Amino acid sequence: MDIRTIATQPFNDQKPGTSGLRQTVPTFQKPNYLENFIQSIFDSQDNYQGKRLVLGGDGRYYNRTAIQTILKMAAANGVGRVLVGQGGILSTPAASCLIRKYQAFGGIILSASHNPGGPEGDFGVKFNTANGSPAPAEVTETIFAKSKAIQEYQILDADDVNIDQLGEYQLGEMTVEVVDPVADYADLMASIFDFDAIRKLLASGFSMVMDSLHAVTGPYAKEILENRLNAPAGTVRNSEPLEDFGGGHPDPNLVYARELVETMYGDNPPDFGAASDGDGDRNMILGRHFFVTPSDSLAILAANADLVPAYAKGITGVARSMPTSQAVDRVAKQLGIDCYETPTGWKFFGNLLDAGRVTLCGEESFGTGSNHVREKDGLWAILFWLNIIAKRGQSVEEIVKEHWQTYGRTYYSRHDYEGVDKSSATKLMDNLRSGLSDLPGKQFRGYEVTLADDFSYTDPIDGTTAEKQGIRIVFKDGSRIVFRLSGTGTHGATLRAYLERYEPNQDQQNQNPQTALADLIQIADEIAQIKTFTGRDEPSVIT
Ligand code: G1P
Ligand code: ZN
């Protein structure tokens, strides 16, 4: 066995963000760049020698190259067995499922989620711990510290492994097991939802389309929807994962999933439309001419959880990220269960899920999930909706509108200013921060500020704190404006402004959200001076 020790020098930009290390492909292709980060991951772990590791990615450009490197480094670092998805494919939730099911010490997931791929696109590396959850801050900080001090890495000098063929291979003393990326995950879904009811729904003339956006969910959706649930062939569109996602932006929202949106808002649309992102953890839900806001979706799943076999006995609690709307809070109150508010990013849900404090959790950014894995899960959310529709016998629109009648409607929108100059964005945030203490008591267009702070969070399980997690401005009627900078972008800075207003009156619940939120949109600009600092008249993406 030929283990090589390669001398290297640290890079200073390997700090994991909201969701792992994300950089452009050319950055990852720099000599030793990937190797340094992978070695730093191993160096952050204790006692993993001889144990299992899960490995796979969303199939984007550089996935296959990176997998071969990581396999050889895992072998050189003493990993016992690597479970790698066939073809190098594993969706983020499927990787989480495998880590848990096969008691791996962790998993390495190669993805830049919804960011575009290809030779000039983005690439990313995420590390998940033994519970299947994205590494918590203490681990990512250790990885970052190791990456700043690294002097050498270990790699086995060996031929590439044939990752396209199922089976076991030997790489030095390590076993590589090429596994079916779909089977275990599909079994897990079948154990959660009422597949018989969904099968009946799909056989009854109910029509649906799922757009996989040429990203990782294609094979998963085909197996689950078309093979196991008997949806007609062709239900899953753009089902073949492509290295550049067909040139698209694999983000399931009204802007980037245009083809699906045109179908669902066109003549004679199907009853149900859904999409997922690059690595399969996000979801978008549409009815005929109808869009379900992710924050509402979380609230509706919580309110209807008793219709799903796995949650029929009740949910223990719910959690949402701070910028996510308070729609789910109202459901929790009615159910008499706890509702936790966490910083942005899935890693903050892990402890709450592990401790059994919450069953469902979600984010406004098209992410919902439960205690079945430790990641958000796109297909899971889509199946949850199908399960609800099958049991309630109502359309998507009817379900949502009935929810608003019961709980009130929470108008919600996120305005993104992408690719803004980094220093201008930082100045905007600093300026906001310095004025926070003056805001309470002030009136803006009839809205009185009752709270203005920079959100900080203390984890109720391990007591760790996270500070500066976004600026919250809360008004007397519960309306909110939140500002934060993205932690996942790779070009300049992205400013996100989140707007929310509660409307209990039924006859006021059918406005366009941008109209319903018009005053708050103006107030956001007044308080943060968005136009002045960014030089932009309009957001680049509105969701
Ligand atoms: C974005 C979303 C966040 C999500 C993350 C990973 O992060 O806003 O909710 O967890 O992507 O999918 P951001 O770019 O805002 O830091
Ligand atoms: Zn994703």
XYZ file of C-alpha atoms and ligand atoms in Angstrom:
560
model
C 0.000 0.000 0.000
C 1.465 3.284 -1.093
C 0.425 6.143 1.148
C 1.918 9.448 0.120
C 2.372 12.397 2.422
C 2.155 15.568 0.361
C 3.493 18.890 1.628
C 1.016 21.733 1.237
C 0.317 25.300 2.303
C -2.859 26.614 3.841
C -5.473 28.625 1.941
C -7.105 31.342 3.952
C -10.596 31.084 2.458
C -11.777 27.666 3.600
C -14.285 28.862 6.170
C -17.482 26.806 5.873
C -20.564 29.026 5.380
C -24.293 28.465 5.991
C -23.934 25.080 4.352
C -20.357 23.835 3.982
C -17.497 25.206 1.907
C -18.709 26.684 -1.349
C -16.406 28.090 -4.005
C -16.213 28.243 -7.764
C -15.000 25.166 -9.631
C -11.753 26.946 -10.690
C -11.038 27.623 -7.009
C -11.557 23.968 -6.130
C -9.311 23.012 -9.051
C -6.340 24.900 -7.627
C -3.616 22.410 -6.702
C -4.221 21.017 -3.196
C -7.344 23.144 -2.587
C -9.775 20.235 -2.274
C -7.148 18.015 -0.625
C -6.412 20.602 2.079
C -10.060 20.908 2.998
C -10.677 17.152 3.031
C -7.590 16.558 5.195
C -8.842 19.296 7.536
C -12.132 17.428 7.858
C -10.336 14.201 8.828
C -8.062 16.137 11.188
C -11.115 17.602 12.928
C -12.391 14.108 13.801
C -11.276 11.659 16.494
C -11.402 7.883 16.460
C -12.875 7.455 13.019
C -10.221 4.963 11.943
C -11.746 1.699 10.783
C -15.242 3.211 10.721
C -17.694 4.010 7.945
C -17.982 7.147 5.868
C -20.767 8.038 3.409
C -19.758 9.822 0.207
C -21.688 11.243 -2.740
C -22.813 14.407 -4.404
C -25.350 16.066 -6.623
C -23.593 15.069 -9.842
C -22.395 18.527 -10.750
C -19.184 19.196 -12.658
C -16.109 18.066 -10.659
C -18.170 15.600 -8.586
C -16.549 12.516 -10.093
C -13.000 13.895 -9.891
C -13.471 14.964 -6.284
C -14.897 11.563 -5.328
C -11.796 9.719 -6.565
C -9.535 12.101 -4.618
C -11.610 11.775 -1.455
C -11.695 7.966 -1.696
C -7.892 7.835 -1.906
C -7.524 10.297 0.958
C -10.020 8.355 3.079
C -8.022 5.166 2.478
C -4.767 6.918 3.425
C -6.335 8.356 6.571
C -7.510 4.988 7.870
C -11.245 5.035 7.151
C -12.560 1.453 7.267
C -15.304 1.508 4.654
C -16.792 4.134 2.370
C -20.359 3.858 1.117
C -20.390 5.780 -2.144
C -23.490 6.341 -4.264
C -23.351 4.733 -7.695
C -22.022 7.214 -10.246
C -21.033 9.415 -7.315
C -24.677 10.369 -6.815
C -26.321 10.958 -3.438
C -28.895 13.611 -2.683
C -28.284 15.501 0.543
C -31.247 13.885 2.367
C -30.305 10.435 1.027
C -26.763 10.894 2.361
C -28.193 11.808 5.748
C -30.400 8.711 5.595
C -27.412 6.435 4.829
C -25.236 7.917 7.591
C -27.956 7.151 10.115
C -28.998 3.769 8.762
C -25.468 2.364 8.472
C -24.035 4.111 11.550
C -21.313 5.946 9.701
C -19.109 8.340 11.666
C -20.034 10.966 9.109
C -20.551 11.828 5.492
C -19.020 14.049 2.876
C -21.570 15.543 0.480
C -20.364 17.273 -2.645
C -22.761 20.006 -3.620
C -23.247 23.715 -3.955
C -26.986 23.114 -3.565
C -28.970 25.475 -5.784
C -25.967 27.378 -7.185
C -25.317 26.849 -10.915
C -22.760 24.204 -11.923
C -20.372 23.540 -14.796
C -16.694 24.324 -15.347
C -17.240 27.963 -14.381
C -20.023 27.259 -11.892
C -19.891 26.459 -8.206
C -18.810 23.405 -6.267
C -19.027 22.637 -2.578
C -18.110 20.226 0.195
C -20.278 19.617 3.244
C -19.410 17.437 6.197
C -22.169 15.750 8.199
C -21.682 14.136 11.575
C -22.756 10.707 12.856
C -26.363 11.802 13.487
C -26.628 12.697 9.797
C -26.721 16.429 10.494
C -24.620 19.166 8.917
C -21.569 19.635 11.141
C -22.338 22.011 14.012
C -20.399 25.258 14.429
C -17.802 23.788 16.809
C -16.869 21.205 14.154
C -16.832 23.652 11.238
C -14.694 26.004 13.324
C -12.224 23.210 14.018
C -12.143 22.341 10.311
C -11.466 25.998 9.491
C -8.726 26.212 12.135
C -7.082 23.041 10.755
C -7.300 24.421 7.208
C -5.388 27.520 8.277
C -2.552 25.498 9.797
C -2.315 22.526 7.444
C 1.171 21.508 6.324
C 0.578 18.129 4.689
C -2.068 15.647 3.638
C -2.196 11.882 3.091
C -3.305 10.227 -0.104
C -3.101 6.685 -1.411
C -1.347 6.211 -4.704
C -3.844 3.939 -6.444
C -6.010 3.588 -9.533
C -9.460 5.125 -9.654
C -12.345 3.020 -8.333
C -15.144 2.090 -10.755
C -17.948 3.984 -9.022
C -20.439 3.176 -11.787
C -20.651 -0.500 -10.902
C -22.459 -1.638 -7.747
C -20.288 -3.808 -5.514
C -17.307 -3.842 -3.197
C -13.808 -2.750 -4.091
C -10.585 -2.658 -2.133
C -8.574 0.527 -1.897
C -5.521 -0.285 0.186
C -6.961 -1.528 3.489
C -10.234 0.320 2.986
C -13.351 -1.167 1.405
C -15.326 0.929 -1.034
C -18.946 -0.118 -1.316
C -20.716 1.336 -4.331
C -24.372 1.452 -3.282
C -27.686 2.117 -4.984
C -28.208 5.809 -4.149
C -32.005 5.547 -4.216
C -33.169 2.288 -2.604
C -32.681 3.018 1.116
C -34.108 6.490 0.754
C -37.145 5.263 -1.174
C -37.752 2.618 1.523
C -37.604 5.328 4.174
C -40.215 7.398 2.321
C -42.464 4.330 2.028
C -42.193 3.837 5.791
C -43.332 7.413 6.511
C -46.189 8.115 4.102
C -49.412 6.422 3.127
C -48.253 5.139 -0.259
C -51.534 3.269 -0.815
C -53.511 6.490 -0.473
C -51.156 8.355 -2.814
C -51.336 5.500 -5.342
C -55.127 5.715 -5.285
C -54.989 9.486 -5.731
C -52.688 9.161 -8.741
C -54.904 6.452 -10.223
C -58.019 8.590 -9.831
C -57.138 11.095 -12.552
C -55.232 13.472 -10.309
C -52.407 14.846 -12.421
C -49.000 16.033 -11.328
C -45.622 17.077 -12.619
C -42.302 17.022 -10.842
C -39.431 19.070 -12.266
C -36.026 17.775 -11.188
C -34.263 20.621 -13.055
C -31.623 18.176 -14.370
C -30.338 17.839 -10.839
C -29.991 15.013 -8.341
C -33.648 14.215 -7.576
C -34.321 12.814 -11.068
C -33.532 9.169 -10.251
C -35.152 9.452 -6.810
C -38.369 10.972 -8.143
C -38.617 8.447 -10.974
C -38.223 5.503 -8.608
C -40.635 6.830 -5.993
C -43.281 8.569 -8.085
C -43.266 6.577 -11.299
C -42.148 3.103 -10.158
C -43.474 2.809 -6.623
C -46.499 5.124 -6.792
C -47.420 4.368 -10.430
C -47.522 7.955 -11.635
C -47.478 7.928 -15.455
C -44.077 7.821 -17.159
C -42.977 11.380 -17.873
C -44.396 12.741 -14.621
C -40.818 13.565 -13.670
C -39.403 16.151 -16.029
C -35.741 16.996 -16.608
C -34.978 13.822 -14.717
C -31.462 13.171 -15.949
C -28.832 14.740 -13.665
C -26.451 16.809 -15.802
C -23.077 18.215 -14.778
C -24.199 21.754 -15.555
C -27.918 21.202 -14.812
C -28.560 21.851 -18.501
C -27.248 25.379 -18.073
C -30.006 26.213 -15.603
C -30.055 27.452 -12.067
C -31.243 24.436 -10.061
C -33.256 26.447 -7.568
C -36.948 25.639 -7.172
C -38.538 29.056 -7.007
C -40.806 31.137 -9.197
C -37.869 32.713 -11.008
C -35.597 29.778 -11.760
C -38.118 26.957 -12.212
C -39.679 28.882 -15.068
C -40.748 25.929 -17.229
C -42.717 24.418 -14.350
C -44.235 27.765 -13.417
C -45.375 28.270 -17.026
C -47.011 24.842 -16.980
C -48.769 25.448 -13.677
C -49.969 28.932 -14.650
C -50.800 27.964 -18.255
C -54.004 26.615 -19.783
C -55.313 23.423 -18.303
C -52.504 22.855 -15.806
C -51.996 19.650 -13.819
C -53.423 19.507 -10.290
C -50.042 19.546 -8.612
C -46.580 20.780 -9.512
C -43.352 20.393 -7.591
C -39.639 20.944 -8.008
C -36.454 20.346 -6.057
C -32.972 21.845 -6.163
C -29.434 20.774 -7.124
C -28.897 18.422 -4.181
C -32.507 17.503 -3.449
C -33.094 19.210 -0.133
C -35.336 22.073 -1.272
C -38.903 21.950 -2.550
C -41.431 24.147 -4.268
C -45.129 23.310 -4.202
C -47.633 24.613 -6.745
C -51.310 24.039 -7.375
C -53.266 25.062 -10.480
C -52.383 28.752 -10.891
C -51.326 28.730 -7.274
C -48.028 29.015 -5.403
C -47.512 27.861 -1.822
C -45.146 30.106 0.121
C -42.568 27.901 1.883
C -43.365 29.435 5.263
C -47.045 28.583 4.738
C -46.088 25.117 3.571
C -44.319 24.420 6.873
C -47.372 25.631 8.809
C -49.724 23.502 6.702
C -47.592 20.365 7.102
C -47.607 20.912 10.863
C -51.376 21.438 10.953
C -51.992 18.265 8.902
C -49.283 16.010 10.302
C -51.871 13.674 11.822
C -52.795 12.555 8.284
C -49.342 11.031 7.766
C -48.790 7.580 9.321
C -45.336 8.430 10.761
C -46.650 11.536 12.541
C -50.170 10.366 13.315
C -49.422 10.023 17.021
C -48.597 13.723 17.183
C -45.633 15.989 16.702
C -43.592 17.044 19.710
C -42.670 20.524 18.536
C -41.692 22.602 15.532
C -38.770 24.837 14.667
C -38.237 27.513 12.068
C -35.311 29.710 11.160
C -35.619 33.282 12.389
C -36.389 34.880 8.991
C -39.104 32.264 8.265
C -42.621 33.626 8.777
C -44.489 33.113 11.999
C -47.273 31.134 10.303
C -46.090 27.899 11.930
C -45.992 29.571 15.364
C -49.763 29.978 15.187
C -50.238 26.285 14.415
C -47.923 25.314 17.285
C -49.920 27.489 19.641
C -53.165 25.824 18.594
C -51.626 22.346 18.948
C -50.125 23.274 22.317
C -46.590 22.351 21.265
C -43.284 24.242 21.427
C -42.034 26.371 18.574
C -38.316 27.197 18.362
C -36.748 30.081 16.462
C -33.213 29.284 15.262
C -30.623 31.044 13.100
C -30.597 30.430 9.347
C -29.131 27.084 8.279
C -30.167 23.497 8.858
C -27.375 22.741 11.323
C -29.271 24.546 14.086
C -32.147 22.047 13.954
C -29.960 18.987 14.620
C -29.822 19.212 18.404
C -33.550 19.920 18.707
C -34.363 16.912 16.510
C -31.902 14.645 18.344
C -33.354 15.641 21.709
C -36.886 14.929 20.480
C -37.943 18.527 21.116
C -39.187 18.983 17.564
C -40.579 16.700 14.870
C -40.910 19.160 11.970
C -38.764 22.108 10.996
C -38.315 24.450 8.089
C -36.994 27.567 6.504
C -38.481 30.201 4.238
C -35.885 29.270 1.612
C -37.924 26.337 0.279
C -36.682 23.912 2.925
C -38.780 21.628 5.111
C -37.927 18.458 6.963
C -38.531 16.235 9.951
C -36.831 13.881 12.350
C -36.599 11.169 9.646
C -33.173 12.517 8.616
C -31.108 15.506 9.735
C -31.334 17.533 6.531
C -34.148 19.319 4.812
C -35.749 17.058 2.285
C -37.362 18.080 -1.010
C -39.063 14.843 -2.041
C -40.213 14.218 1.503
C -42.070 17.561 1.439
C -43.590 16.758 -1.943
C -44.781 13.349 -0.710
C -46.145 14.985 2.449
C -48.288 17.266 0.284
C -49.487 14.357 -1.846
C -50.365 12.460 1.329
C -52.376 15.433 2.638
C -54.169 15.927 -0.688
C -54.980 12.206 -0.871
C -56.476 12.242 2.619
C -58.316 15.562 2.411
C -59.560 15.243 -1.144
C -59.037 18.964 -1.720
C -56.934 20.953 -4.138
C -53.717 22.686 -3.117
C -55.481 26.056 -3.245
C -58.418 24.870 -1.144
C -56.091 23.475 1.508
C -54.073 26.693 1.736
C -57.104 28.986 1.776
C -58.811 26.947 4.445
C -55.599 27.193 6.459
C -55.653 30.997 6.161
C -59.271 31.087 7.260
C -58.446 29.098 10.358
C -55.141 30.704 11.341
C -55.034 33.987 9.426
C -52.759 34.662 6.472
C -49.137 35.642 6.908
C -48.129 37.671 3.871
C -44.472 37.032 3.242
C -41.779 37.828 0.719
C -38.007 37.789 0.474
C -36.150 40.359 -1.608
C -32.612 39.414 -2.632
C -30.007 41.828 -3.904
C -27.446 39.504 -5.439
C -23.856 40.234 -6.411
C -23.682 43.475 -4.453
C -20.277 44.951 -3.700
C -19.065 43.301 -0.477
C -17.902 46.415 1.304
C -21.120 48.320 0.473
C -23.163 45.434 1.853
C -21.072 45.373 5.017
C -21.490 49.123 5.399
C -25.256 48.779 5.025
C -25.357 46.177 7.787
C -23.025 48.182 10.051
C -25.137 51.264 9.519
C -28.289 49.330 10.396
C -26.679 47.864 13.505
C -25.517 51.219 14.781
C -29.035 52.653 14.524
C -30.909 49.753 16.153
C -31.182 51.192 19.635
C -32.923 54.318 18.294
C -35.671 52.419 16.507
C -38.038 51.158 19.232
C -40.963 53.544 19.642
C -40.469 55.113 16.205
C -43.345 55.159 13.708
C -42.987 54.363 10.011
C -46.109 54.721 7.830
C -48.262 53.881 10.813
C -46.118 50.910 11.901
C -44.573 51.298 15.356
C -41.277 49.532 16.063
C -41.404 47.440 19.241
C -38.133 45.534 18.907
C -34.958 45.995 16.899
C -32.009 43.692 17.469
C -29.300 41.566 15.935
C -30.606 38.035 16.472
C -28.600 35.799 18.751
C -29.413 32.228 19.668
C -28.527 30.008 22.557
C -28.977 26.348 21.777
C -31.305 24.950 24.466
C -29.569 21.572 24.375
C -25.843 22.317 24.488
C -25.862 25.980 25.497
C -23.723 27.122 22.550
C -24.477 30.590 21.271
C -24.575 32.075 17.786
C -24.479 35.839 17.441
C -25.104 38.411 14.700
C -27.566 36.137 12.926
C -29.599 38.848 11.235
C -31.259 42.139 12.044
C -34.859 41.925 13.185
C -37.200 44.848 13.225
C -40.516 43.906 14.766
C -43.599 46.130 14.717
C -46.502 46.410 17.105
C -48.888 44.313 14.985
C -46.325 41.491 14.730
C -45.132 42.509 11.255
C -41.400 42.080 10.756
C -38.551 43.131 8.525
C -35.364 41.066 8.701
C -32.047 41.814 7.044
C -29.083 39.512 6.665
C -26.233 38.782 4.316
C -26.153 35.432 2.580
C -23.640 32.860 3.795
C -23.807 30.703 0.662
C -23.026 33.036 -2.245
C -19.676 32.975 -4.017
C -19.778 36.299 -5.908
C -19.730 39.560 -3.971
C -22.419 39.802 -1.308
C -26.125 39.035 -1.330
C -28.379 41.141 0.836
C -31.631 39.498 1.853
C -34.584 41.515 3.113
C -37.441 39.445 4.544
C -40.888 41.019 4.876
C -43.855 39.719 6.811
C -47.347 40.943 7.756
C -50.197 39.129 9.470
C -53.736 39.386 8.099
C -56.471 37.773 10.168
C -59.390 39.157 8.107
C -60.720 36.699 5.571
C -61.776 39.353 3.086
C -58.245 40.782 3.028
C -56.510 37.474 2.369
C -56.453 37.465 -1.410
C -54.035 40.244 -2.242
C -50.831 39.955 -4.162
C -48.128 39.688 -1.447
C -46.086 42.501 -3.009
C -49.150 44.761 -2.735
C -50.001 43.618 0.762
C -46.396 44.259 1.801
C -45.927 47.546 -0.094
C -45.641 49.687 3.023
C -43.135 47.355 4.640
C -41.078 47.283 1.431
C -40.853 51.084 1.586
C -40.034 51.030 5.277
C -37.257 48.488 4.658
C -35.620 50.861 2.208
C -36.119 53.839 4.503
C -34.493 52.107 7.462
C -31.685 50.250 5.664
C -31.057 52.725 2.820
C -30.909 49.781 0.445
C -30.945 51.843 -2.751
C -28.257 54.189 -1.502
C -25.869 51.509 -0.271
C -26.356 48.924 -3.026
C -26.923 51.286 -5.923
C -29.836 49.041 -6.944
C -33.370 50.187 -7.637
C -34.850 46.735 -7.374
C -34.094 43.336 -5.899
C -32.650 40.795 -8.341
C -34.835 37.963 -7.069
C -38.173 38.156 -5.296
C -39.546 35.007 -3.714
C -29.537 30.006 2.104
C -30.888 30.074 2.771
C -30.883 29.249 4.029
C -30.459 27.814 3.711
C -29.149 27.811 2.946
C -28.771 26.427 2.472
O -28.549 30.511 2.966
O -31.261 31.411 3.038
O -32.155 29.277 4.610
O -30.316 27.068 4.875
O -29.234 28.668 1.805
O -29.715 25.893 1.594
P -27.968 31.998 2.879
O -27.456 32.181 1.474
O -29.141 32.910 3.129
O -26.927 32.088 3.941
Zn -29.897 22.350 -1.552
